[in-house]
Amino acid sequence: MIKSFFKHYILVFLFCIAQKIVFLLYYYKEFYADCTFGDFVDVILHGIPLDAAVAGYLTAIPALLLIANVWWQGKAMKYIFKGYYIFCAVLLALIFVGDLALYQYWGFRLDTTPLFYLKSSPKDAFASATFGMIVAGIVDLAVNIYVYLWLCKKFLARRYDAPVFFKVRNTVALTLLAALLFIPIRGGFTVATLNTGKVYFSQNMRLNHAAINPAFSLLESLSKSSSFATQYRYHTPDRANELFAAMQDVSLRGEGALTGEDVAADTHVDLSGRRDTLLKPGKPNVVIVILESFLSKAMGTLGGFEGVAQNLDSLGAQGVLFTNFYANSFRTDRGIVSILSGYPAQPTNSIMKYPRKSQSLPSISRSLAQNGYDLQYIYGGDANFTNMRSYLTAMGFENIISDTDFPISQKLSKWGAHDDVMFDKIATQLEQGQEQEPFLKVIQTSSSHEPFEVPGFNKLEDIRMNSVAYTDSCLQVFVNRYKNTPYWDNTLFVFVPDHAMQYPVDLDVFSVERYKIPLIFYGPALACSGVKVDAVGSQIDLAATLLGQLGIPHQDFAFSKDMLDAANPHFGFFTVPDAFGMVTDSGAVVFDNVSEKIYTSTLSDTIVLEHGKAFLQKLYDDLDERGNKKFAQ
């Protein structure tokens, strides 16, 4: 019996290490070709605490079963053991295979994010996977399960028969051994409990990621999913309030508050020819196009590749181009909330997951509706994905076009209808001239999402850039058709990505460059053209900036700043799982909350980091309280 206890613990422990080796081999060419054998040994050795903890968690129940088995034998016990082994095999295999498939897209180890996607829309959750990836995943899953069960059958005993004295002795021994599992599970006897940061050992974040046990990462993420008020406590409440006040829009500050000049984020705005407003008088129609996975690298005018998003380049040159703009996160559900509600993305969660909280958010759409705007949301995919429909409905969108509004023959993408079909539908609707003005239309594209498969478009060899070029071409066709509608002369277009794609694929997820995206105002409603705005900002700032131009109050947007107001501090803020970044004119800093260290910094002063910590702390204060706030009508 005691041998069986140790065998099970060692079995799970070695299984975790084996999967770590598989991870390194799988991504060797992509991420680890420049690493040495010693680096790989360090990955294994530094990852041992998390592997030991997972083995401890999964051995706790067998320990109790073994104690029961000392006194009770029979077929029932055999089936209980077998059932538990199957559970462990399936659980570990699913976690390791899922993590292996997702890491290339997300750049971090498994957390609760895919569980949220699977729960809300299993079909869309698997849409990123290619056929080959699915087949490989099934094979890997089957092999993992088979190997685990074979090892269990080979090494684990299930029957035990001995005199009462030995039964008592073994019961006491097994009880003590079960209690000792507390040590690897907790990570020792220190004050700090075990966390993923324990395994970080290198300046190469990919090696740190490889050392993480994804089963432990998932468990840790689950433990953080709702305790918002206890997360990211960097400052005293008064200090956090003071620092945060200095970062807010000038319209939200009281007398004696800090000005934008007090923040290390120096402001430089190039608004040659700027007027009191960039817009002509009146209430323009507003069309916000949320571009899936677009990035600054796709635009030559932003220092990126030529010939990719060349139509967007042209639109930016004719309108207002924001040159230092950043995504707040890495996934669509976070990006949409940042864009429409001016609400920062969270590193450990997505507020869209909690309708009780998200329904209380302010939004561009709700503010415009209160000023007489008709609202419509258009998306070729599933609007139920990630609770998106509940959020959009709460934000005032009653007219939501999604995949169910397209015939099956037009839903040829894994995400639903391709962008050419989706743009054609809205263009045809506009050409009929039956729209109620003024209106807000939010159009969300999808074809440039992984697996980056687009219909009959092979302009570029790289599938990622080719998918961006495809959507860019669809966008140009749409704009040209829009020019022939009766709404053209009174329309403002806003082009903004939901997030940037990880390109090139080996780009570090903690790299500031990973989050730089374009923002463009375009259309006849503008009173100027060829304007570049160099002030640093991020998606959360679109709400205050757009509403400010429309002359609509934006005091409800506590985290959003008007980028066109020189009195405001100008900075970009973004988050990834358990890390955040701050970008200013004077540099950037990325802070890893796991290791509690600065991952990268081009700043000589730490004041920006302190402001970033305060910003995140106040975000989680708000997130915790928001569920108790009354639904804003």
XYZ file of C-alpha atoms in Angstrom:
633
model
C 0.000 0.000 0.000
C 2.720 2.451 0.926
C 4.587 1.553 -2.258
C 1.424 2.276 -4.243
C 1.258 5.747 -2.686
C 4.807 6.573 -3.762
C 4.334 4.961 -7.169
C 1.312 7.127 -7.948
C 3.041 10.293 -6.812
C 6.171 9.525 -8.825
C 4.070 8.490 -11.836
C 2.264 11.845 -12.013
C 5.483 13.729 -11.306
C 7.369 11.997 -14.143
C 4.369 12.398 -16.451
C 4.524 16.184 -15.901
C 8.236 16.270 -16.638
C 7.737 14.173 -19.779
C 5.139 16.646 -21.028
C 7.590 19.501 -20.366
C 10.086 17.748 -22.639
C 7.383 17.307 -25.284
C 6.614 21.036 -25.058
C 10.269 21.959 -25.608
C 10.578 19.594 -28.566
C 7.318 20.755 -30.121
C 8.355 24.410 -30.034
C 12.086 23.851 -30.480
C 12.323 25.230 -34.016
C 9.993 28.149 -33.346
C 11.194 29.391 -29.958
C 14.069 27.361 -28.528
C 16.520 26.696 -31.375
C 19.036 29.161 -29.912
C 18.905 27.642 -26.427
C 21.552 25.325 -25.034
C 21.171 21.877 -23.489
C 21.906 23.518 -20.139
C 18.904 25.821 -20.661
C 16.662 22.804 -21.119
C 18.045 21.167 -17.991
C 17.325 24.395 -16.097
C 13.748 24.334 -17.404
C 13.235 20.844 -15.989
C 14.947 21.567 -12.663
C 13.286 24.917 -12.018
C 9.893 23.512 -12.968
C 10.094 20.736 -10.344
C 8.193 22.651 -7.590
C 5.089 23.008 -9.758
C 5.332 19.427 -11.025
C 5.645 18.234 -7.439
C 2.600 20.291 -6.448
C 0.447 18.850 -9.255
C 1.569 15.342 -8.275
C 0.588 16.175 -4.703
C -2.871 17.379 -5.671
C -3.579 14.291 -7.780
C -2.184 11.872 -5.166
C -4.333 13.202 -2.307
C -7.427 11.228 -3.313
C -5.517 7.958 -3.998
C -3.990 8.349 -0.539
C -7.453 8.370 1.006
C -8.542 5.488 -1.193
C -5.506 3.474 -0.136
C -6.385 4.018 3.520
C -9.886 2.710 2.790
C -8.389 -0.145 0.782
C -6.416 -1.294 3.823
C -9.689 -2.318 5.449
C -11.913 -2.932 2.476
C -11.027 -4.938 -0.626
C -13.207 -6.047 -3.474
C -14.245 -5.329 -7.035
C -15.899 -2.039 -6.079
C -12.582 -0.646 -4.850
C -10.917 -1.827 -8.041
C -13.399 0.101 -10.157
C -13.063 3.203 -7.964
C -9.291 3.196 -8.464
C -9.679 2.591 -12.175
C -12.200 5.403 -12.505
C -9.883 7.825 -10.732
C -6.933 6.820 -12.902
C -9.007 7.408 -16.020
C -10.026 10.802 -14.665
C -6.374 11.746 -14.041
C -5.321 10.490 -17.459
C -8.021 12.445 -19.303
C -7.552 15.588 -17.197
C -3.778 15.748 -17.622
C -3.948 14.848 -21.304
C -6.560 17.519 -22.054
C -4.605 20.173 -20.173
C -1.273 19.357 -21.783
C -2.654 18.962 -25.308
C -4.749 22.135 -25.034
C -1.797 24.085 -23.703
C 0.451 22.757 -26.457
C -1.989 23.887 -29.156
C -2.766 27.332 -27.712
C 0.693 28.543 -26.715
C 1.729 29.404 -30.275
C -1.217 31.817 -30.541
C -1.381 33.286 -27.039
C 2.216 33.262 -25.858
C 1.387 32.225 -22.287
C 0.626 28.964 -20.534
C -2.885 27.693 -19.964
C -5.283 29.630 -17.735
C -9.072 29.937 -17.413
C -9.491 31.899 -20.662
C -10.124 28.869 -22.927
C -12.586 27.449 -20.384
C -14.597 30.638 -20.713
C -14.551 30.357 -24.503
C -15.513 26.667 -24.416
C -18.399 27.403 -22.069
C -19.791 30.288 -24.099
C -19.317 28.812 -27.584
C -17.502 25.485 -28.131
C -17.779 25.858 -31.915
C -15.940 29.181 -31.985
C -13.448 28.025 -29.375
C -12.207 25.398 -31.825
C -12.427 27.662 -34.880
C -8.762 28.651 -34.594
C -7.630 25.048 -34.922
C -6.669 23.623 -38.295
C -7.697 20.091 -39.311
C -4.118 18.891 -38.883
C -3.936 20.401 -35.410
C -7.178 18.690 -34.392
C -5.968 15.310 -35.670
C -2.609 15.740 -33.935
C -4.382 16.746 -30.751
C -6.639 13.693 -30.797
C -3.683 11.386 -31.417
C -1.650 13.041 -28.658
C -4.624 12.845 -26.317
C -5.094 9.135 -27.021
C -1.385 8.407 -26.545
C -1.287 10.321 -23.262
C -4.297 8.482 -21.893
C -2.990 5.094 -23.009
C 0.478 5.631 -21.547
C -0.879 6.901 -18.245
C -3.317 4.002 -17.829
C -0.679 1.465 -18.868
C 1.714 2.788 -16.267
C -1.005 2.716 -13.616
C -1.842 -0.903 -14.450
C 1.836 -1.835 -14.465
C 2.896 -0.301 -11.188
C -0.082 0.295 -8.917
C -1.414 -2.403 -6.599
C -5.117 -2.662 -5.867
C -5.505 -5.545 -3.403
C -4.223 -5.792 0.102
C -4.648 -8.460 2.779
C -2.729 -8.510 6.075
C -3.161 -9.015 9.841
C -4.888 -6.261 11.799
C -1.597 -5.027 13.306
C -0.161 -4.316 9.874
C -3.416 -2.726 8.769
C -3.283 -0.295 11.692
C 0.381 0.436 11.053
C -0.187 1.064 7.361
C -3.240 3.204 8.069
C -1.174 5.447 10.339
C 1.661 5.575 7.801
C -0.638 6.423 4.897
C -2.372 9.103 6.959
C 0.968 10.723 7.725
C 2.029 10.482 4.080
C -1.266 12.077 2.970
C -0.665 14.914 5.420
C 2.864 15.365 4.107
C 1.426 16.111 0.645
C 0.769 19.544 2.124
C 4.476 20.310 1.694
C 4.757 20.018 -2.130
C 1.250 21.407 -2.624
C 2.046 24.544 -0.614
C 5.620 24.701 -1.846
C 7.323 24.363 1.516
C 6.959 26.092 4.880
C 7.693 29.690 3.917
C 5.164 32.496 4.349
C 4.558 32.750 0.603
C 2.530 29.972 -0.983
C 3.614 28.339 -4.226
C 2.895 30.242 -7.445
C 4.053 30.121 -11.049
C 6.633 32.824 -10.381
C 8.551 30.278 -8.298
C 9.908 28.652 -11.467
C 11.082 31.826 -13.219
C 14.849 31.744 -13.606
C 15.806 33.354 -16.916
C 15.724 36.671 -18.752
C 14.372 34.619 -21.657
C 10.649 34.568 -20.878
C 10.104 31.608 -23.219
C 12.286 29.473 -20.951
C 10.306 30.616 -17.917
C 7.103 29.687 -19.713
C 8.489 26.250 -20.543
C 9.203 25.628 -16.855
C 5.572 26.273 -15.896
C 3.309 23.286 -15.368
C 0.101 24.168 -17.278
C -2.061 22.151 -14.877
C -0.780 24.278 -12.000
C -1.143 27.455 -14.085
C -4.781 26.594 -14.753
C -5.433 25.840 -11.082
C -3.803 29.106 -10.020
C -5.890 31.029 -12.554
C -9.080 29.421 -11.236
C -8.190 30.493 -7.713
C -7.890 34.117 -8.866
C -11.053 34.255 -10.942
C -13.262 36.059 -8.435
C -11.195 37.469 -5.544
C -10.769 40.815 -7.260
C -10.494 42.965 -4.125
C -7.422 41.083 -2.924
C -5.465 41.155 -6.180
C -2.722 43.610 -7.143
C -2.373 45.423 -3.825
C 0.654 47.594 -4.508
C -0.173 50.808 -2.625
C -2.195 51.978 0.321
C -5.698 53.044 -0.775
C -4.872 56.728 -0.333
C -1.674 56.479 -2.348
C -3.414 54.507 -5.101
C -6.147 57.151 -5.268
C -3.571 59.940 -5.476
C -1.591 58.308 -8.268
C -4.702 57.293 -10.183
C -6.184 60.798 -10.016
C -3.111 62.102 -11.818
C -3.778 59.685 -14.669
C -7.428 60.552 -15.248
C -9.005 62.837 -17.801
C -8.870 66.484 -16.747
C -12.693 66.592 -16.670
C -12.675 64.073 -13.795
C -10.240 65.892 -11.526
C -11.161 68.108 -8.624
C -9.385 71.223 -7.415
C -5.819 70.617 -6.322
C -5.467 67.449 -8.346
C -2.277 66.740 -10.208
C -1.992 67.917 -13.785
C -0.813 65.907 -16.735
C 2.642 67.466 -16.362
C 3.026 65.794 -12.956
C 3.004 62.373 -14.577
C 6.168 61.093 -16.187
C 4.174 60.521 -19.358
C 5.239 63.626 -21.293
C 2.732 64.783 -23.849
C 3.542 65.599 -27.449
C 0.643 66.137 -29.793
C 1.231 67.015 -33.416
C -2.049 68.534 -34.522
C -1.038 70.842 -37.322
C -4.151 72.653 -38.510
C -6.124 71.503 -35.473
C -9.317 73.377 -34.757
C -11.456 73.441 -31.635
C -12.833 70.209 -32.977
C -11.696 67.883 -35.728
C -15.295 67.520 -36.846
C -17.673 69.716 -38.755
C -20.692 71.054 -36.823
C -23.659 68.742 -36.350
C -24.299 65.126 -35.415
C -22.385 62.898 -37.813
C -23.204 59.291 -38.411
C -20.477 57.192 -36.770
C -19.215 53.904 -38.222
C -16.715 52.099 -36.017
C -14.946 49.248 -37.792
C -13.248 46.845 -35.366
C -10.522 45.124 -37.363
C -9.639 41.630 -36.223
C -5.942 41.260 -35.270
C -4.728 44.283 -37.271
C -1.401 45.747 -36.195
C 0.828 48.732 -36.906
C 3.342 46.458 -38.622
C 0.810 45.988 -41.430
C 0.922 49.696 -42.315
C 3.819 51.325 -44.132
C 2.783 54.753 -42.829
C 3.423 53.498 -39.294
C 6.836 52.084 -40.129
C 5.557 48.607 -40.930
C 5.497 46.475 -44.055
C 4.554 48.046 -47.355
C 1.781 46.537 -49.447
C -0.161 44.800 -46.658
C -2.876 47.147 -45.359
C -2.270 49.615 -48.170
C -5.896 50.740 -48.297
C -5.836 51.512 -44.578
C -2.602 53.409 -45.223
C -4.459 55.525 -47.775
C -7.430 56.157 -45.478
C -5.081 57.204 -42.671
C -3.262 59.636 -44.950
C -6.591 61.279 -45.864
C -7.927 61.449 -42.323
C -6.551 61.597 -38.775
C -3.917 58.971 -37.989
C -2.974 58.240 -34.380
C 0.633 57.081 -34.566
C 1.284 55.951 -30.973
C -1.761 53.885 -30.163
C -1.868 50.560 -28.286
C -4.223 47.645 -27.729
C -5.147 47.013 -24.099
C -4.980 43.250 -24.385
C -4.617 40.228 -26.629
C -8.161 38.858 -27.121
C -11.334 40.123 -28.760
C -13.604 40.056 -25.704
C -11.182 42.325 -23.834
C -10.644 44.553 -26.861
C -14.325 45.207 -27.536
C -14.950 46.293 -23.945
C -11.855 48.529 -24.039
C -13.034 50.159 -27.274
C -16.728 50.643 -26.546
C -16.645 51.098 -22.754
C -13.220 52.647 -22.230
C -12.647 49.917 -19.646
C -9.161 48.410 -19.290
C -8.549 44.727 -19.939
C -7.766 42.634 -16.876
C -4.754 40.315 -16.718
C -6.570 37.490 -14.911
C -10.093 37.814 -16.213
C -12.545 39.254 -18.707
C -15.378 41.408 -17.408
C -17.494 40.202 -20.329
C -17.578 36.884 -18.488
C -19.700 38.521 -15.777
C -22.908 40.046 -17.215
C -23.845 41.330 -13.758
C -20.725 43.473 -13.822
C -20.459 44.308 -17.513
C -24.031 45.605 -17.729
C -23.095 48.494 -15.429
C -20.306 49.735 -17.706
C -20.640 53.007 -19.602
C -20.295 52.821 -23.373
C -19.973 54.915 -26.494
C -23.154 53.310 -27.789
C -25.218 54.141 -24.711
C -23.941 57.736 -24.687
C -24.817 58.175 -28.365
C -28.230 56.554 -27.912
C -29.003 59.117 -25.216
C -28.218 61.775 -27.825
C -30.623 60.432 -30.431
C -28.423 57.921 -32.262
C -29.797 54.708 -33.741
C -27.579 51.704 -32.910
C -26.581 48.611 -34.871
C -23.860 45.979 -34.407
C -22.732 43.860 -37.358
C -20.577 40.745 -37.063
C -20.243 37.744 -39.354
C -19.562 35.377 -36.456
C -21.371 34.115 -33.369
C -22.504 37.034 -31.218
C -22.983 34.652 -28.289
C -19.276 33.911 -28.146
C -17.701 34.972 -24.813
C -21.028 36.418 -23.591
C -20.730 39.118 -26.250
C -24.469 39.359 -26.929
C -25.297 39.987 -23.271
C -22.700 42.772 -23.189
C -23.835 44.357 -26.464
C -27.466 44.251 -25.424
C -26.633 45.910 -22.111
C -24.716 48.578 -24.055
C -27.900 49.480 -25.919
C -27.601 47.426 -29.123
C -31.012 45.970 -29.917
C -30.228 45.459 -33.609
C -27.432 42.884 -33.724
C -26.583 41.181 -37.010
C -24.556 37.982 -36.552
C -23.939 34.593 -38.170
C -27.588 33.525 -37.827
C -28.526 36.304 -40.268
C -26.448 34.767 -43.062
C -27.469 31.719 -45.100
C -25.443 28.550 -44.609
C -23.990 28.952 -48.115
C -22.315 32.200 -47.010
C -20.876 30.915 -43.731
C -17.732 29.432 -45.216
C -15.324 30.639 -42.527
C -14.700 28.772 -39.294
C -15.869 31.959 -37.607
C -18.985 32.361 -39.745
C -19.309 34.651 -42.777
C -16.098 35.958 -44.318
C -15.482 39.697 -44.313
C -16.394 40.235 -47.976
C -19.813 38.707 -47.329
C -20.301 40.628 -44.105
C -19.316 43.990 -45.667
C -21.540 43.265 -48.676
C -24.538 42.744 -46.392
C -24.131 46.042 -44.583
C -23.297 47.936 -47.806
C -26.429 46.561 -49.484
C -28.477 47.625 -46.464
C -27.051 51.167 -46.583
C -27.582 51.472 -50.337
C -31.309 51.067 -49.783
C -31.339 54.454 -48.024
C -33.705 53.466 -45.214
C -31.445 54.201 -42.231
C -32.547 56.373 -39.343
C -30.058 59.192 -38.763
C -27.900 59.900 -36.927
C -26.692 56.358 -36.425
C -23.865 54.422 -34.851
C -22.881 51.241 -36.625
C -20.187 49.022 -35.172
C -18.788 46.522 -37.669
C -16.582 43.699 -36.424
C -14.431 41.756 -38.899
C -13.202 38.192 -38.365
C -11.308 36.773 -41.372
C -7.857 37.853 -40.148
C -8.244 35.646 -37.090
C -6.334 32.388 -36.861
C -6.290 30.009 -38.687
C -5.991 32.926 -41.212
C -7.839 31.120 -44.002
C -9.352 33.537 -46.523
C -11.308 32.788 -49.712
C -9.506 33.079 -53.046
C -6.983 35.671 -51.909
C -3.289 34.847 -52.214
C -1.541 38.186 -52.416
C 1.138 37.433 -49.797
C 2.989 34.240 -48.887
C 2.699 34.753 -45.146
C -0.797 33.566 -44.179
C -1.096 36.073 -41.337
C -0.239 39.123 -43.411
C -2.243 37.733 -46.323
C -5.361 37.562 -44.138
C -4.825 41.184 -43.078
C -4.404 42.233 -46.716
C -7.626 40.376 -47.573
C -9.685 42.179 -44.929
C -8.044 45.453 -45.964
C -9.215 44.884 -49.555
C -12.748 44.114 -48.326
C -12.695 47.315 -46.296
C -11.792 49.396 -49.322
C -14.649 47.918 -51.364
C -17.027 48.732 -48.520
C -15.835 52.350 -48.212
C -16.143 52.855 -51.983
C -19.703 51.553 -51.945
C -20.518 53.677 -48.911
C -19.516 56.799 -50.877
C -22.524 56.221 -53.136
C -25.035 56.139 -50.284
C -27.009 59.180 -49.058
C -25.119 59.009 -45.721
C -21.626 59.645 -47.021
C -21.482 63.423 -46.574
C -22.297 63.194 -42.856
C -20.267 60.187 -41.737
C -17.251 59.716 -39.499
C -15.408 56.394 -39.785
C -13.323 55.078 -36.918
C -10.980 52.206 -37.770
C -9.500 50.391 -34.778
C -8.293 46.793 -34.220
C -9.646 44.620 -31.414
C -6.031 43.657 -30.677
C -2.825 42.998 -32.563
C -1.746 39.569 -33.715
C 1.489 38.070 -32.458
C 3.698 38.811 -35.439
C 6.307 37.679 -36.060
C 5.274 34.507 -34.250
C 8.367 34.507 -32.049
C 7.622 38.031 -30.802
C 7.675 38.003 -27.020
C 4.224 38.401 -25.482
C 5.774 40.927 -23.082
C 7.138 43.041 -25.915
C 5.612 46.516 -26.151
C 5.737 46.185 -29.930
C 3.248 43.321 -29.642
C 0.447 45.763 -28.730
C 0.951 48.677 -31.128
C -2.059 49.160 -33.396
C -3.464 51.878 -35.678
C -6.361 54.222 -34.926
C -7.829 56.250 -37.785
C -10.597 58.839 -38.015
C -11.773 59.245 -41.611
C -14.645 60.646 -43.632
C -16.431 63.797 -44.808
C -17.524 64.625 -41.268
C -13.930 65.607 -40.532
C -13.068 69.278 -40.793
C -9.444 68.458 -41.560
C -7.336 65.880 -43.371
C -3.793 64.580 -43.346
C -3.473 65.053 -39.575
C -1.196 62.931 -37.413
C -1.689 62.651 -33.661
C 1.510 61.543 -31.932
C 0.114 61.553 -28.390
C 0.393 58.132 -26.757
C -2.905 56.403 -26.016
C -4.692 53.079 -25.997
C -8.078 51.606 -26.810
C -9.624 52.777 -23.550
C -8.987 56.376 -24.641
C -11.150 56.133 -27.744
C -14.368 56.640 -25.768
C -13.382 59.983 -24.188
C -11.667 61.157 -27.391
C -14.604 60.399 -29.683
C -17.266 61.674 -27.295
C -15.193 64.783 -26.682
C -15.148 65.507 -30.419
C -18.914 64.971 -30.561
C -19.461 67.362 -27.658
C -20.919 64.628 -25.456
C -19.916 64.421 -21.745
C -17.718 61.467 -20.851
C -17.396 61.741 -17.082
C -18.734 58.202 -16.640
C -15.580 56.806 -18.256
C -13.232 56.827 -15.278
C -10.359 55.113 -17.120
C -10.655 56.896 -20.470
C -8.814 60.098 -21.453
C -9.304 62.509 -24.332
C -6.119 62.113 -26.379
C -6.779 65.458 -28.102
C -6.739 67.428 -24.834
C -3.192 68.594 -24.132
C -4.036 69.012 -20.416
C -4.317 65.246 -20.056
C -1.480 62.829 -19.315
C -0.947 60.649 -22.351
C 0.028 57.028 -21.932
C -0.867 53.576 -23.175
C -1.747 50.750 -20.807
C -2.006 47.053 -21.641
C -2.275 43.756 -19.785
C -1.418 40.144 -20.435
C -1.916 37.230 -18.027
C -0.375 38.440 -14.776
C 1.571 41.315 -16.301
C 0.955 44.894 -17.395
C 2.708 47.483 -19.523
C 2.847 51.263 -19.495
C 3.953 53.236 -22.551
C 4.731 56.959 -22.514
C 6.553 59.395 -24.763
C 9.619 58.974 -22.589
C 9.710 55.179 -22.738
C 7.937 52.017 -21.643
C 7.930 49.520 -18.803
C 6.490 46.000 -18.537
C 5.989 44.549 -15.060
C 5.603 40.835 -14.423
C 3.273 40.314 -11.471
C 4.298 36.673 -11.104
C 7.992 37.284 -10.444
C 7.248 40.819 -9.185
C 10.013 42.132 -11.385
C 10.360 44.582 -14.228
C 10.524 42.480 -17.355
C 11.603 45.275 -19.663
C 12.071 49.010 -19.290
C 13.351 51.909 -21.355
C 12.697 54.387 -18.549
C 15.179 55.837 -16.079
C 12.467 56.848 -13.602
C 10.257 54.336 -11.766
C 7.365 56.787 -11.319
C 5.653 55.436 -14.445
C 5.733 51.942 -12.951
C 4.184 53.245 -9.730
C 1.415 54.913 -11.732
C 0.862 51.673 -13.646
C 0.539 49.714 -10.420
C -1.975 52.242 -9.103
C -3.932 52.049 -12.360
C -4.191 48.259 -12.117
C -5.051 48.373 -8.423
C -7.873 50.854 -9.035
C -9.099 48.736 -11.936
C -9.505 45.743 -9.634
C -11.139 47.905 -6.977
C -13.662 48.943 -9.592
C -14.047 45.387 -10.890
C -14.814 44.129 -7.390
C -17.353 46.848 -6.669
C -18.982 46.921 -10.087
C -21.203 43.913 -9.473
C -22.828 45.854 -6.637
C -23.439 48.950 -8.729
C -26.848 49.682 -10.124
C -27.367 48.919 -13.794
C -26.799 52.220 -15.604
C -29.868 52.938 -17.706
